[in-house]
Short mmCIF file of C-alpha atoms and ligand atoms in Angstrom, two decimals:
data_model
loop_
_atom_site.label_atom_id
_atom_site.label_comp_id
_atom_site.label_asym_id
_atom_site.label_seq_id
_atom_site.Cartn_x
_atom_site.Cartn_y
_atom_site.Cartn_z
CA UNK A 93 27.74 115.56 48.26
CA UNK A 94 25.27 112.74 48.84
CA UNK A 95 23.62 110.79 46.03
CA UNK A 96 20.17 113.21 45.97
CA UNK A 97 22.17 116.05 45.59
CA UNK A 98 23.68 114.63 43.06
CA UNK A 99 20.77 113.76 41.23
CA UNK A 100 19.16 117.11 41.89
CA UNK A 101 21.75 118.92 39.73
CA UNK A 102 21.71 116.23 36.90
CA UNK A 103 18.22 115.67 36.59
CA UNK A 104 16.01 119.38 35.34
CA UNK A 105 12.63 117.32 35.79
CA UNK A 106 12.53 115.14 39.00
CA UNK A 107 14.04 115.27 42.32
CA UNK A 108 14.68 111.27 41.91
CA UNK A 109 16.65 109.83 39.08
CA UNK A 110 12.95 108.12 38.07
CA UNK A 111 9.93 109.82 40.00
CA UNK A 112 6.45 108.33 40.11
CA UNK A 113 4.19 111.11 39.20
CA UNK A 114 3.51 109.88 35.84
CA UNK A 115 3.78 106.19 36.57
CA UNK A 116 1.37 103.79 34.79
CA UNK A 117 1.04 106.35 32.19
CA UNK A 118 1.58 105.67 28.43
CA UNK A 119 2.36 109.09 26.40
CA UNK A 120 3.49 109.53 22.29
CA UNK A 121 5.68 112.71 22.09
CA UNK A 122 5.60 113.54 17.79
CA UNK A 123 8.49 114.92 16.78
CA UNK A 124 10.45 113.79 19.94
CA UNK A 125 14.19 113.03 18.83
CA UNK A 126 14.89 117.03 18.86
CA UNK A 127 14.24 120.32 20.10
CA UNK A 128 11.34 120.55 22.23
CA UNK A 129 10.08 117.69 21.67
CA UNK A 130 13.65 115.71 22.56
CA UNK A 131 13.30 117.07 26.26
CA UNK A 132 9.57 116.21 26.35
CA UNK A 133 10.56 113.07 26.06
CA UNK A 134 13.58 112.79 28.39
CA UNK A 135 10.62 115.01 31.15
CA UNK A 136 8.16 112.38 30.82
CA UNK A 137 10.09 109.21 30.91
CA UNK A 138 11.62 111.31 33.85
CA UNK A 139 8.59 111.33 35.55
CA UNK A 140 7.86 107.67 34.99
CA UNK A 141 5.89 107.36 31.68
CA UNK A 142 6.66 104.72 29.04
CA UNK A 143 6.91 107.02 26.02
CA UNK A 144 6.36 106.57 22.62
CA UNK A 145 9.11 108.32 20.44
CA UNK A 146 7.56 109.63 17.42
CA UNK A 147 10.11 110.81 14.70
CA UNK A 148 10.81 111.68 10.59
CA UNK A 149 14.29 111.08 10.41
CA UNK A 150 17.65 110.60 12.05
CA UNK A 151 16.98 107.29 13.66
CA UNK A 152 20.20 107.62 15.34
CA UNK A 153 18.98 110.26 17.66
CA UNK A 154 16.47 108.58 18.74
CA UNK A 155 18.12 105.52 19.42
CA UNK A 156 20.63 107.67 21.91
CA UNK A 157 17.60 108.78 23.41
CA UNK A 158 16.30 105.32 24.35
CA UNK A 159 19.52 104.55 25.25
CA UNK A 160 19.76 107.48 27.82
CA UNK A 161 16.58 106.46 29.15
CA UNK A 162 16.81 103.15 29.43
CA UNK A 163 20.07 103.38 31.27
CA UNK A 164 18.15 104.74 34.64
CA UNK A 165 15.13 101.98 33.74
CA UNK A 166 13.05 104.36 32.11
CA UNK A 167 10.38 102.68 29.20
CA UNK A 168 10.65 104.20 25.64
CA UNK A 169 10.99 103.38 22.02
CA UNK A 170 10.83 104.98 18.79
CA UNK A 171 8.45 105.02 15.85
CA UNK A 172 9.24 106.75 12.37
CA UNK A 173 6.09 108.22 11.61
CA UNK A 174 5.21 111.47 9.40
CA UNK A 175 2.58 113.24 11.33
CA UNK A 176 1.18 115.05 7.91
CA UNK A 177 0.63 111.09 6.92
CA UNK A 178 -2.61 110.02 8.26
CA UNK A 179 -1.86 106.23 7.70
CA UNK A 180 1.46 106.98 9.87
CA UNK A 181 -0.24 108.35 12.64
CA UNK A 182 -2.49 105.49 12.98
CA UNK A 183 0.18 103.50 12.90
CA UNK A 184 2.27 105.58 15.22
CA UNK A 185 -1.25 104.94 17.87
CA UNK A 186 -1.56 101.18 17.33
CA UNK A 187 2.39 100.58 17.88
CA UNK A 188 1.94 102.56 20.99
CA UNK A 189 -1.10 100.01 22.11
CA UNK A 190 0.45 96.74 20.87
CA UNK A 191 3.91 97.46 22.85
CA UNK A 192 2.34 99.32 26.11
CA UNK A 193 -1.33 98.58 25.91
CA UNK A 194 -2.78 101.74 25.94
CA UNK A 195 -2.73 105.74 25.50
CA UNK A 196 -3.02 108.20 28.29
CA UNK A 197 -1.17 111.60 26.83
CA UNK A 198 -1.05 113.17 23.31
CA UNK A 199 1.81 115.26 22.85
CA UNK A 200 1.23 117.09 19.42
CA UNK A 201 4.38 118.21 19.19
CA UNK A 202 6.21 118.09 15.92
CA UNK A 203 6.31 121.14 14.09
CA UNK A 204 7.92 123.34 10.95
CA UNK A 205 8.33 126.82 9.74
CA UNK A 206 9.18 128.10 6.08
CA UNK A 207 9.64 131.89 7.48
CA UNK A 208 8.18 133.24 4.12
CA UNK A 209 5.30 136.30 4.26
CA UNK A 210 2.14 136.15 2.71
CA UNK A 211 3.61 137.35 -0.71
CA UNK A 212 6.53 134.83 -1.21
CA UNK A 213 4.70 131.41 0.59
CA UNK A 214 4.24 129.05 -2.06
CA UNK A 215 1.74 126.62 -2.50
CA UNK A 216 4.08 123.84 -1.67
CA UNK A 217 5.27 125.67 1.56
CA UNK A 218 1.77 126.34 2.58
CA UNK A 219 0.82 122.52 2.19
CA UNK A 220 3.95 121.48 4.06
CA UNK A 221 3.49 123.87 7.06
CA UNK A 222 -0.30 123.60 7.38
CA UNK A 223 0.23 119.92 7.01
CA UNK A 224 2.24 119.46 9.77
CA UNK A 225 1.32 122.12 11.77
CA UNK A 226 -2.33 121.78 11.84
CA UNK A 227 -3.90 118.72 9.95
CA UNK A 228 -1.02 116.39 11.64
CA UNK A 229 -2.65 117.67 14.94
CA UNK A 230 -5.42 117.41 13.88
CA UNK A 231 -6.22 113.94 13.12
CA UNK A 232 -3.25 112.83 15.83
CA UNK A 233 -6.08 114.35 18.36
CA UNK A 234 -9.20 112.30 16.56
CA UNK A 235 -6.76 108.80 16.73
CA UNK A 236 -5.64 109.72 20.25
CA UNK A 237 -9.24 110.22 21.62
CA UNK A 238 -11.08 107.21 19.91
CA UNK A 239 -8.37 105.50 21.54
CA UNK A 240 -8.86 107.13 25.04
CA UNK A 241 -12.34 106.87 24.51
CA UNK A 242 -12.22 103.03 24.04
CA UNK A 243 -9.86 102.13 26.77
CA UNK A 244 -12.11 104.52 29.30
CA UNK A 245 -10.88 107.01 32.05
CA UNK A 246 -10.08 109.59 30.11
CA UNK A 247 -6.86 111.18 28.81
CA UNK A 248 -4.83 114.03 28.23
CA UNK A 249 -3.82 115.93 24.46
CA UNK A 250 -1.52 118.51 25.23
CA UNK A 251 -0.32 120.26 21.26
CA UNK A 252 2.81 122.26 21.75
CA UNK A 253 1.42 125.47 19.79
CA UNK A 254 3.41 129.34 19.98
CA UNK A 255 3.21 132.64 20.77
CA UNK A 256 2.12 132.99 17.08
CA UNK A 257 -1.62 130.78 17.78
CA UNK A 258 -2.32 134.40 19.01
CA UNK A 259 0.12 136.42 18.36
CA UNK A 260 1.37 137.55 14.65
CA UNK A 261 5.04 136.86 13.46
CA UNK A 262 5.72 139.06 10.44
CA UNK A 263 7.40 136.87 7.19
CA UNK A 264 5.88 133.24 8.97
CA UNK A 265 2.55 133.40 7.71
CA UNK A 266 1.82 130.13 6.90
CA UNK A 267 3.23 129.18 10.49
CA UNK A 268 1.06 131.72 12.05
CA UNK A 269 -2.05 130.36 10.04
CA UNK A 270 -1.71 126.44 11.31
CA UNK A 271 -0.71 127.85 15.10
CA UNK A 272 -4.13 130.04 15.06
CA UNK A 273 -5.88 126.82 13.77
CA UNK A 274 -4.37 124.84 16.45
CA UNK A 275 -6.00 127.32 19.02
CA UNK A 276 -9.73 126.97 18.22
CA UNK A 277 -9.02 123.39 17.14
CA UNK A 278 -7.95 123.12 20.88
CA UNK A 279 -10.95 124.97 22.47
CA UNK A 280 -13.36 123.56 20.19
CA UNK A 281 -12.09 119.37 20.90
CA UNK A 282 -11.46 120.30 24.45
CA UNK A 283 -15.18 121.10 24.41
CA UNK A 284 -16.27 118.03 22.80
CA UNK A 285 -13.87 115.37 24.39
CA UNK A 286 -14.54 116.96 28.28
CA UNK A 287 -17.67 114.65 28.51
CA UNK A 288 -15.18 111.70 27.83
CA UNK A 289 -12.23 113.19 30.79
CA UNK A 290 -10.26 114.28 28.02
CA UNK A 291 -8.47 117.53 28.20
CA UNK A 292 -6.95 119.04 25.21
CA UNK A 293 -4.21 121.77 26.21
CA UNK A 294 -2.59 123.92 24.36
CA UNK A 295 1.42 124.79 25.18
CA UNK A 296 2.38 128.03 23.69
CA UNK A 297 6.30 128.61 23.55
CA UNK A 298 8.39 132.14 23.04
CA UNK A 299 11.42 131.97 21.91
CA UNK A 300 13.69 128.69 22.48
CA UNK A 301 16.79 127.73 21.65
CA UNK A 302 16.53 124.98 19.39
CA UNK A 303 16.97 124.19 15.72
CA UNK A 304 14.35 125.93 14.31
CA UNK A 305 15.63 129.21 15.70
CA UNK A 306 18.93 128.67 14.06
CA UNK A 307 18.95 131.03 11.83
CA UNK A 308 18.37 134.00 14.48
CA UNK A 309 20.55 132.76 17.36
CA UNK A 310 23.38 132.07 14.41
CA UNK A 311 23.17 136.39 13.85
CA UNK A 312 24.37 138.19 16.73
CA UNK A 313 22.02 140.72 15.73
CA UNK A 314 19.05 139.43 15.33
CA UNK A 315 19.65 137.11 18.33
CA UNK A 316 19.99 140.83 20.58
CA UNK A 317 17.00 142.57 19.03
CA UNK A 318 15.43 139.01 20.28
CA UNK A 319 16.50 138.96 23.34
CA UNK A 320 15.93 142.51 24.03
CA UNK A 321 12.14 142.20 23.37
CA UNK A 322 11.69 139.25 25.48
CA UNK A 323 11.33 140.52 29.22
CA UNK A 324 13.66 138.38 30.87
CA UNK A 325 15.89 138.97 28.48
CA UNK A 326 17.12 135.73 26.77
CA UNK A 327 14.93 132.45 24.88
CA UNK A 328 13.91 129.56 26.85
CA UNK A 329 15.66 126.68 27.00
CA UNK A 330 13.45 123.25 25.84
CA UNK A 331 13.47 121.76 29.29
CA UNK A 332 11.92 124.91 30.70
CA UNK A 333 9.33 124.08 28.07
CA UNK A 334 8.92 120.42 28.79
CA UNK A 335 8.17 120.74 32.67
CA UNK A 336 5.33 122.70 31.66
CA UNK A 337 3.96 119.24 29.67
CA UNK A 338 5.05 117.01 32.59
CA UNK A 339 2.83 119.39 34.93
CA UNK A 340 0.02 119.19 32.66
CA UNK A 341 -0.16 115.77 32.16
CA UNK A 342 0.29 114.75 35.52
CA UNK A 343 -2.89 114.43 37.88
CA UNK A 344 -2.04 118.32 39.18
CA UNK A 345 -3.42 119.62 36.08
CA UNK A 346 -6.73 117.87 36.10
CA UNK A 347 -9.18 120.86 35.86
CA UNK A 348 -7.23 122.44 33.00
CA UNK A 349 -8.53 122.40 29.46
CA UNK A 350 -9.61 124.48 26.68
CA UNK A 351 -6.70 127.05 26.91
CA UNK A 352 -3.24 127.78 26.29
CA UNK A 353 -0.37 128.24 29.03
CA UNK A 354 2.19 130.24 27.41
CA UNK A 355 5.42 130.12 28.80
CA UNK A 356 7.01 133.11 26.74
CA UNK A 357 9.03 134.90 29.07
CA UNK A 358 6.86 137.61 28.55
CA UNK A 359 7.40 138.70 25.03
CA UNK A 360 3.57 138.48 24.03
CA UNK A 361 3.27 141.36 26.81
CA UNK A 362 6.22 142.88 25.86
CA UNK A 363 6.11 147.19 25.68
CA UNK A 364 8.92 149.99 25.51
CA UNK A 365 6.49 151.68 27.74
CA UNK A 366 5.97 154.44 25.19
C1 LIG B 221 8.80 130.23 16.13
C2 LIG B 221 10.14 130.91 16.11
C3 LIG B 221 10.06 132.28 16.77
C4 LIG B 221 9.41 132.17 18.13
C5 LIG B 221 9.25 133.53 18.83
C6 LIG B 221 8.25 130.23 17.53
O1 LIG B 221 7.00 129.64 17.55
O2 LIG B 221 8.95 128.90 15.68
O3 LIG B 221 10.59 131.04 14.78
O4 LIG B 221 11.35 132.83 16.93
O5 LIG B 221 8.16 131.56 18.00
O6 LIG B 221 8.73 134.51 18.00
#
């Protein structure tokens, strides 16, 4: 087996240990030591970015993950930031332009669910998920673009939304509500950053098997009737997620903005063909 081979079957996001395609490019990945955002990361260094490694807690993990990235001379670091803390994210932006000089890609990416319905959401769980969820991204878009806009050329904001921007998700209201703000807060900056170059994307994941689906892939029965509505038949994995962000913030996706690619495996089309 020679060495590219090799590499082929190791690496999910670039035929070379480090490509190019994203080289010169400077991108902050919230909520990147886990789950999706964890393989965002590990796609976009992949692809030659010098990422920014936003997190809220184990700083362990994300030291393993600039470990791992630094051992194939990949650029990244981490920064604990809470995203629902305004004067964190502006910190999170100006650590990313004092070590690397400037921004290029947004990745809104942190997220959380309570999985309570409209009757049993507190006021507290409402705050925390909208928080997150929706004012995080919110005002991580307005510190990203003032930065973008400063520096010139233009930029890319790519928020990892769901299924559930457009979709409902019974007993997740609160969840729902911040993911269907994230959708017109996406079309509407989109419209009002496009005079600057900047494109504001929206990501919308199915199902994918990561911590915050614990609960159902932890019940074999749940995790069937899951799998069974979803098309092809089983969640994503997060790298099949986070090749979707490396395409759209590389210079192949420059004509996309103001919409969401969903990469659901189907299930918002799903039928029993009744
Ligand atoms: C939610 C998960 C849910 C999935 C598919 C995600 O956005 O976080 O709880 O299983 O959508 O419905």
């Amino acid at each position: 087996m020679n060495g590219r081979v090799r590499t082929m079957t190791t690496n999910p996001y670039a035929q070379e240990t480090l490509s190019t395609l994203l080289a010169g490019k400077v991108a902050i990945v919230t909520g990147g030591n886990s789950g999706i955002g964890k393989s965002i990361v590990e796609c976009l260094a992949q692809l030659g970015a010098k990422v920014v490694i936003d997190y809220r807690s184990h700083p362990e993990a994300t030291e393993e993950i600039e470990k791992e990235i630094g051992s194939y001379g990949g650029c990244s670091f981490g920064v604990q930031a809470d995203v629902s803390k305004l004067d964190d994210l502006q910190r999170l932006v100006d650590t990313a332009i004092s070590r690397y000089g400037r921004l290029d890609v947004m990745v809104n990416n942190a997220g959380i669910e309570t999985r309570t319905s409209i009757l049993d959401t507190t006021p507290d769980d409402y705050d925390k998920v909208l928080d997150v969820n929706l004012r995080g991204v919110f005002f991580a878009t307005q510190f990203a673009a003032k930065q973008m806009i400063a520096q010139g050329g233009g930029g890319r904001i790519i928020n990892i939304s769901s299924v559930h921007e457009d979709w409902p998700m019974p007993n997740n209201t609160p969840y729902c509500c911040a993911k269907g703000g994230v959708r017109m807060m996406t079309r509407t900056a989109a419209l009002e950053l496009a005079p600057h170059g900047i494109t504001v994307v929206n990501v919308g994941p199915g199902a994918v098997a990561t911590p915050i689906n614990d609960s159902t892939m932890n019940n074999p029965e749940l995790l069937a009737k899951l799998n069974a509505a979803i098309p092809l038949g089983r969640m994503a994995q997060p790298e099949e997620i986070a090749r979707v962000v490396g395409f759209l913030a590389s210079d192949a996706a420059s004509y996309i903005t103001a919409t969401t690619i969903f990469a659901d495996g189907g299930i918002m089309q799903s039928s029993p063909g009744l």
